[in-house]
Amino acid sequence: MSPEAKPPIVNQTSVKDTLPIPPEQQMPVSSPDALKQRLEWGEPALTIFDARDNESFLEEHITGAMLLEFVEDSISSMSRDRDIYVYADGEENAKQAAEKLRNKGFNRVSRIEGGLKKWKSIAGPTEGRAA
């Protein structure tokens, strides 16, 4: 080996030496713009869950969203690789709902950043009494 050449750097880190990623950092967050673009392109195989209460859902929700509490018992038949988007009244509630879905084996769950309020700010379509 010539004096100018350096030996390759070898990563000696083993799996046991790496720290686990905290759950709050594992949870993907999707921008409302990215979801809106997917819907406008007609991309299939995605589900939007509203994790708020029934009254809030009836008042207004993202077009096509399903109320999570009503379908929670029947989602076991859904593909575990389906893209799932979740929103709630607040970020913490959305995190909890997404974590619950992850615990049921769904591995492609993402929170919608800013929930319904941010969705409406980008003129995302809504339905319900207030829409």
PDB file of C-alpha atoms in Angstrom:
ATOM      1  CA  MET A   1       0.000   0.000   0.000  1.00  0.00           C
ATOM      2  CA  SER A   2       1.402   3.383  -0.943  1.00  0.00           C
ATOM      3  CA  PRO A   3       2.004   5.999   1.802  1.00  0.00           C
ATOM      4  CA  GLU A   4      -0.797   8.190   0.396  1.00  0.00           C
ATOM      5  CA  ALA A   5      -3.356   5.389   0.408  1.00  0.00           C
ATOM      6  CA  LYS A   6      -5.318   4.949   3.599  1.00  0.00           C
ATOM      7  CA  PRO A   7      -6.794   1.665   4.705  1.00  0.00           C
ATOM      8  CA  PRO A   8     -10.560   1.450   4.375  1.00  0.00           C
ATOM      9  CA  ILE A   9     -12.566   2.400   7.410  1.00  0.00           C
ATOM     10  CA  VAL A  10     -14.323  -0.614   8.845  1.00  0.00           C
ATOM     11  CA  ASN A  11     -17.313  -0.107  11.075  1.00  0.00           C
ATOM     12  CA  GLN A  12     -16.718  -2.301  14.107  1.00  0.00           C
ATOM     13  CA  THR A  13     -20.127  -1.581  15.670  1.00  0.00           C
ATOM     14  CA  SER A  14     -22.177  -4.659  16.408  1.00  0.00           C
ATOM     15  CA  VAL A  15     -25.911  -4.825  16.924  1.00  0.00           C
ATOM     16  CA  LYS A  16     -25.484  -5.070  20.699  1.00  0.00           C
ATOM     17  CA  ASP A  17     -23.499  -1.792  20.669  1.00  0.00           C
ATOM     18  CA  THR A  18     -26.266   0.226  19.001  1.00  0.00           C
ATOM     19  CA  LEU A  19     -28.884   2.007  21.039  1.00  0.00           C
ATOM     20  CA  PRO A  20     -32.558   1.364  20.328  1.00  0.00           C
ATOM     21  CA  ILE A  21     -34.490   4.187  18.729  1.00  0.00           C
ATOM     22  CA  PRO A  22     -37.089   5.616  21.110  1.00  0.00           C
ATOM     23  CA  PRO A  23     -40.687   4.929  19.955  1.00  0.00           C
ATOM     24  CA  GLU A  24     -41.425   8.636  19.459  1.00  0.00           C
ATOM     25  CA  GLN A  25     -38.619   8.777  16.872  1.00  0.00           C
ATOM     26  CA  GLN A  26     -39.760   5.613  15.070  1.00  0.00           C
ATOM     27  CA  MET A  27     -43.177   7.022  14.286  1.00  0.00           C
ATOM     28  CA  PRO A  28     -43.222   8.465  10.797  1.00  0.00           C
ATOM     29  CA  VAL A  29     -45.010  11.754  10.304  1.00  0.00           C
ATOM     30  CA  SER A  30     -46.510  12.626   6.930  1.00  0.00           C
ATOM     31  CA  SER A  31     -47.180  16.102   5.698  1.00  0.00           C
ATOM     32  CA  PRO A  32     -50.747  16.850   4.661  1.00  0.00           C
ATOM     33  CA  ASP A  33     -49.346  17.976   1.287  1.00  0.00           C
ATOM     34  CA  ALA A  34     -47.828  14.534   0.614  1.00  0.00           C
ATOM     35  CA  LEU A  35     -51.089  12.775   1.470  1.00  0.00           C
ATOM     36  CA  LYS A  36     -53.122  15.202  -0.624  1.00  0.00           C
ATOM     37  CA  GLN A  37     -50.807  14.591  -3.580  1.00  0.00           C
ATOM     38  CA  ARG A  38     -51.224  10.822  -3.199  1.00  0.00           C
ATOM     39  CA  LEU A  39     -54.998  11.201  -3.164  1.00  0.00           C
ATOM     40  CA  GLU A  40     -54.979  13.512  -6.186  1.00  0.00           C
ATOM     41  CA  TRP A  41     -52.910  10.972  -8.112  1.00  0.00           C
ATOM     42  CA  GLY A  42     -55.392   8.270  -7.126  1.00  0.00           C
ATOM     43  CA  GLU A  43     -52.805   6.069  -5.461  1.00  0.00           C
ATOM     44  CA  PRO A  44     -54.457   2.909  -4.137  1.00  0.00           C
ATOM     45  CA  ALA A  45     -53.819   0.907  -0.994  1.00  0.00           C
ATOM     46  CA  LEU A  46     -53.991   3.608   1.623  1.00  0.00           C
ATOM     47  CA  THR A  47     -56.357   4.113   4.518  1.00  0.00           C
ATOM     48  CA  ILE A  48     -57.013   7.241   6.563  1.00  0.00           C
ATOM     49  CA  PHE A  49     -58.187   6.800  10.146  1.00  0.00           C
ATOM     50  CA  ASP A  50     -59.710   9.563  12.239  1.00  0.00           C
ATOM     51  CA  ALA A  51     -58.927   8.818  15.890  1.00  0.00           C
ATOM     52  CA  ARG A  52     -61.188  11.528  17.288  1.00  0.00           C
ATOM     53  CA  ASP A  53     -64.602  10.982  18.892  1.00  0.00           C
ATOM     54  CA  ASN A  54     -67.760  10.250  16.909  1.00  0.00           C
ATOM     55  CA  GLU A  55     -69.226  13.761  17.251  1.00  0.00           C
ATOM     56  CA  SER A  56     -66.046  15.419  15.929  1.00  0.00           C
ATOM     57  CA  PHE A  57     -65.948  12.937  13.055  1.00  0.00           C
ATOM     58  CA  LEU A  58     -69.572  13.652  12.093  1.00  0.00           C
ATOM     59  CA  GLU A  59     -68.924  17.393  12.232  1.00  0.00           C
ATOM     60  CA  GLU A  60     -66.024  17.252   9.760  1.00  0.00           C
ATOM     61  CA  HIS A  61     -63.333  14.818   8.681  1.00  0.00           C
ATOM     62  CA  ILE A  62     -60.898  14.224   5.836  1.00  0.00           C
ATOM     63  CA  THR A  63     -62.795  12.931   2.830  1.00  0.00           C
ATOM     64  CA  GLY A  64     -62.663   9.161   2.797  1.00  0.00           C
ATOM     65  CA  ALA A  65     -61.422   8.824   6.381  1.00  0.00           C
ATOM     66  CA  MET A  66     -62.901   6.147   8.629  1.00  0.00           C
ATOM     67  CA  LEU A  67     -63.593   6.585  12.320  1.00  0.00           C
ATOM     68  CA  LEU A  68     -61.019   4.365  14.008  1.00  0.00           C
ATOM     69  CA  GLU A  69     -63.138   3.463  17.032  1.00  0.00           C
ATOM     70  CA  PHE A  70     -65.875   2.014  14.773  1.00  0.00           C
ATOM     71  CA  VAL A  71     -63.607  -0.137  12.632  1.00  0.00           C
ATOM     72  CA  GLU A  72     -60.998  -1.102  15.217  1.00  0.00           C
ATOM     73  CA  ASP A  73     -62.419  -4.601  15.716  1.00  0.00           C
ATOM     74  CA  SER A  74     -62.633  -5.334  11.993  1.00  0.00           C
ATOM     75  CA  ILE A  75     -59.233  -4.046  10.858  1.00  0.00           C
ATOM     76  CA  SER A  76     -57.602  -7.396  11.580  1.00  0.00           C
ATOM     77  CA  SER A  77     -58.502  -8.435   8.023  1.00  0.00           C
ATOM     78  CA  MET A  78     -56.500  -5.544   6.514  1.00  0.00           C
ATOM     79  CA  SER A  79     -53.076  -6.165   5.015  1.00  0.00           C
ATOM     80  CA  ARG A  80     -50.326  -5.379   7.501  1.00  0.00           C
ATOM     81  CA  ASP A  81     -48.364  -3.672   4.713  1.00  0.00           C
ATOM     82  CA  ARG A  82     -51.132  -1.216   3.826  1.00  0.00           C
ATOM     83  CA  ASP A  83     -50.244   2.487   4.135  1.00  0.00           C
ATOM     84  CA  ILE A  84     -52.222   3.916   7.043  1.00  0.00           C
ATOM     85  CA  TYR A  85     -52.522   7.602   7.911  1.00  0.00           C
ATOM     86  CA  VAL A  86     -53.874   8.652  11.321  1.00  0.00           C
ATOM     87  CA  TYR A  87     -54.948  11.975  12.756  1.00  0.00           C
ATOM     88  CA  ALA A  88     -56.616  13.028  16.011  1.00  0.00           C
ATOM     89  CA  ASP A  89     -57.411  16.116  18.084  1.00  0.00           C
ATOM     90  CA  GLY A  90     -53.792  16.545  19.114  1.00  0.00           C
ATOM     91  CA  GLU A  91     -50.393  15.158  18.239  1.00  0.00           C
ATOM     92  CA  GLU A  92     -50.235  13.035  21.401  1.00  0.00           C
ATOM     93  CA  ASN A  93     -53.615  11.430  20.671  1.00  0.00           C
ATOM     94  CA  ALA A  94     -52.516  10.736  17.100  1.00  0.00           C
ATOM     95  CA  LYS A  95     -49.278   9.167  18.378  1.00  0.00           C
ATOM     96  CA  GLN A  96     -51.223   6.904  20.717  1.00  0.00           C
ATOM     97  CA  ALA A  97     -53.633   5.817  17.976  1.00  0.00           C
ATOM     98  CA  ALA A  98     -50.766   5.116  15.586  1.00  0.00           C
ATOM     99  CA  GLU A  99     -48.928   3.149  18.266  1.00  0.00           C
ATOM    100  CA  LYS A 100     -52.046   1.075  18.914  1.00  0.00           C
ATOM    101  CA  LEU A 101     -52.165   0.192  15.204  1.00  0.00           C
ATOM    102  CA  ARG A 102     -48.473  -0.677  15.232  1.00  0.00           C
ATOM    103  CA  ASN A 103     -49.064  -2.956  18.206  1.00  0.00           C
ATOM    104  CA  LYS A 104     -51.687  -4.770  16.122  1.00  0.00           C
ATOM    105  CA  GLY A 105     -49.009  -5.540  13.539  1.00  0.00           C
ATOM    106  CA  PHE A 106     -49.442  -2.712  11.040  1.00  0.00           C
ATOM    107  CA  ASN A 107     -45.971  -1.576  10.011  1.00  0.00           C
ATOM    108  CA  ARG A 108     -46.734   1.328   7.659  1.00  0.00           C
ATOM    109  CA  VAL A 109     -48.517   3.752   9.983  1.00  0.00           C
ATOM    110  CA  SER A 110     -47.932   7.475   9.763  1.00  0.00           C
ATOM    111  CA  ARG A 111     -49.411  10.424  11.636  1.00  0.00           C
ATOM    112  CA  ILE A 112     -50.737  13.311   9.577  1.00  0.00           C
ATOM    113  CA  GLU A 113     -48.799  16.336  10.770  1.00  0.00           C
ATOM    114  CA  GLY A 114     -51.123  18.985  12.195  1.00  0.00           C
ATOM    115  CA  GLY A 115     -54.244  16.824  11.838  1.00  0.00           C
ATOM    116  CA  LEU A 116     -57.474  18.163  10.379  1.00  0.00           C
ATOM    117  CA  LYS A 117     -56.578  21.807  11.010  1.00  0.00           C
ATOM    118  CA  LYS A 118     -53.448  21.630   8.864  1.00  0.00           C
ATOM    119  CA  TRP A 119     -55.265  19.500   6.268  1.00  0.00           C
ATOM    120  CA  LYS A 120     -57.892  22.228   5.899  1.00  0.00           C
ATOM    121  CA  SER A 121     -55.181  24.922   5.686  1.00  0.00           C
ATOM    122  CA  ILE A 122     -53.938  23.351   2.421  1.00  0.00           C
ATOM    123  CA  ALA A 123     -57.509  23.079   1.083  1.00  0.00           C
ATOM    124  CA  GLY A 124     -57.635  19.331   1.616  1.00  0.00           C
ATOM    125  CA  PRO A 125     -61.136  17.991   0.931  1.00  0.00           C
ATOM    126  CA  THR A 126     -63.381  17.345   3.920  1.00  0.00           C
ATOM    127  CA  GLU A 127     -66.859  15.988   4.477  1.00  0.00           C
ATOM    128  CA  GLY A 128     -69.388  16.128   7.301  1.00  0.00           C
ATOM    129  CA  ARG A 129     -71.881  18.646   8.643  1.00  0.00           C
ATOM    130  CA  ALA A 130     -69.410  21.554   8.629  1.00  0.00           C
ATOM    131  CA  ALA A 131     -67.856  20.793   5.234  1.00  0.00           C
TER     132      ALA A 131
END
